[in-house]
């Protein structure tokens, strides 16, 4: 059986699930350390995996506020009496477990939510697959034989969290702006392509500062954007067909091809 360790005050210490494999159904677990702390109610003990006994019992839990399900292993939780600082950790609370009827209703509601989300995801996947197949047919008919890359435009949304030094952007749906005969990053070519969509048209004559050159570790490559790297704004970028073709099928299949018909 593999052993698990964590860094303690005296160095590496073994993590043991001893005494935590038979928590009562209805027990409240509390995740501390995130500002808005989260509660979970144990609704099912799924037992110990014989291959990973060091993890201890796995518990199916439900967040009583969101009804979201999650699973947690015995090794990762500790009694609240052991809490010594503000670090992020999952604790076993000492209040009375919820009664069986309450737990059963909580599980029922969480299962209904899980099934609704699964069905929504299934339908979304089905729509994407249909769009990809549709796009595959369109691309086969319209892609120039000389095309080696595409120029696309999409909106980036600031997703940074300054409190945690987290820097990121979320990308909206991409639009096909132009085909390219090469994979070189040429800003004049990107500017010309930007004219093919109303949301990127402002980049045609954007100032020099809109030309981002970030071909370095953790950089975003060459692209046009009239804003800072992590700011919200529309972005124009070249993508080689060698690894972008699958995404291209979906873009075109969903009607986001902005190349003017000749």
mmCIF file of C-alpha atoms in Angstrom, residues 131-132 134-136 138-139 174-176 246-258:
data_model
loop_
_atom_site.group_PDB
_atom_site.id
_atom_site.type_symbol
_atom_site.label_atom_id
_atom_site.label_comp_id
_atom_site.label_asym_id
_atom_site.label_seq_id
_atom_site.Cartn_x
_atom_site.Cartn_y
_atom_site.Cartn_z
ATOM 1 C CA UNK A 131 -21.276 21.998 -36.253
ATOM 2 C CA UNK A 132 -17.886 20.322 -36.750
ATOM 3 C CA UNK A 134 -21.063 20.801 -41.120
ATOM 4 C CA UNK A 135 -17.895 22.883 -41.042
ATOM 5 C CA UNK A 136 -15.817 20.010 -42.375
ATOM 6 C CA UNK A 138 -17.837 23.701 -45.969
ATOM 7 C CA UNK A 139 -14.065 23.863 -45.462
ATOM 8 C CA UNK A 174 -13.518 32.979 -32.646
ATOM 9 C CA UNK A 175 -14.372 34.326 -36.094
ATOM 10 C CA UNK A 176 -12.550 33.389 -39.300
ATOM 11 C CA UNK A 246 -10.428 21.079 -35.903
ATOM 12 C CA UNK A 247 -11.320 24.394 -34.243
ATOM 13 C CA UNK A 248 -11.824 25.869 -37.697
ATOM 14 C CA UNK A 249 -14.490 23.289 -38.547
ATOM 15 C CA UNK A 250 -16.532 24.385 -35.538
ATOM 16 C CA UNK A 251 -16.054 28.100 -36.278
ATOM 17 C CA UNK A 252 -17.301 27.730 -39.840
ATOM 18 C CA UNK A 253 -20.012 25.210 -38.945
ATOM 19 C CA UNK A 254 -21.465 27.685 -36.444
ATOM 20 C CA UNK A 255 -21.596 30.423 -39.075
ATOM 21 C CA UNK A 256 -18.656 32.523 -37.911
ATOM 22 C CA UNK A 257 -16.860 32.818 -41.238
ATOM 23 C CA UNK A 258 -16.375 36.508 -42.069
#
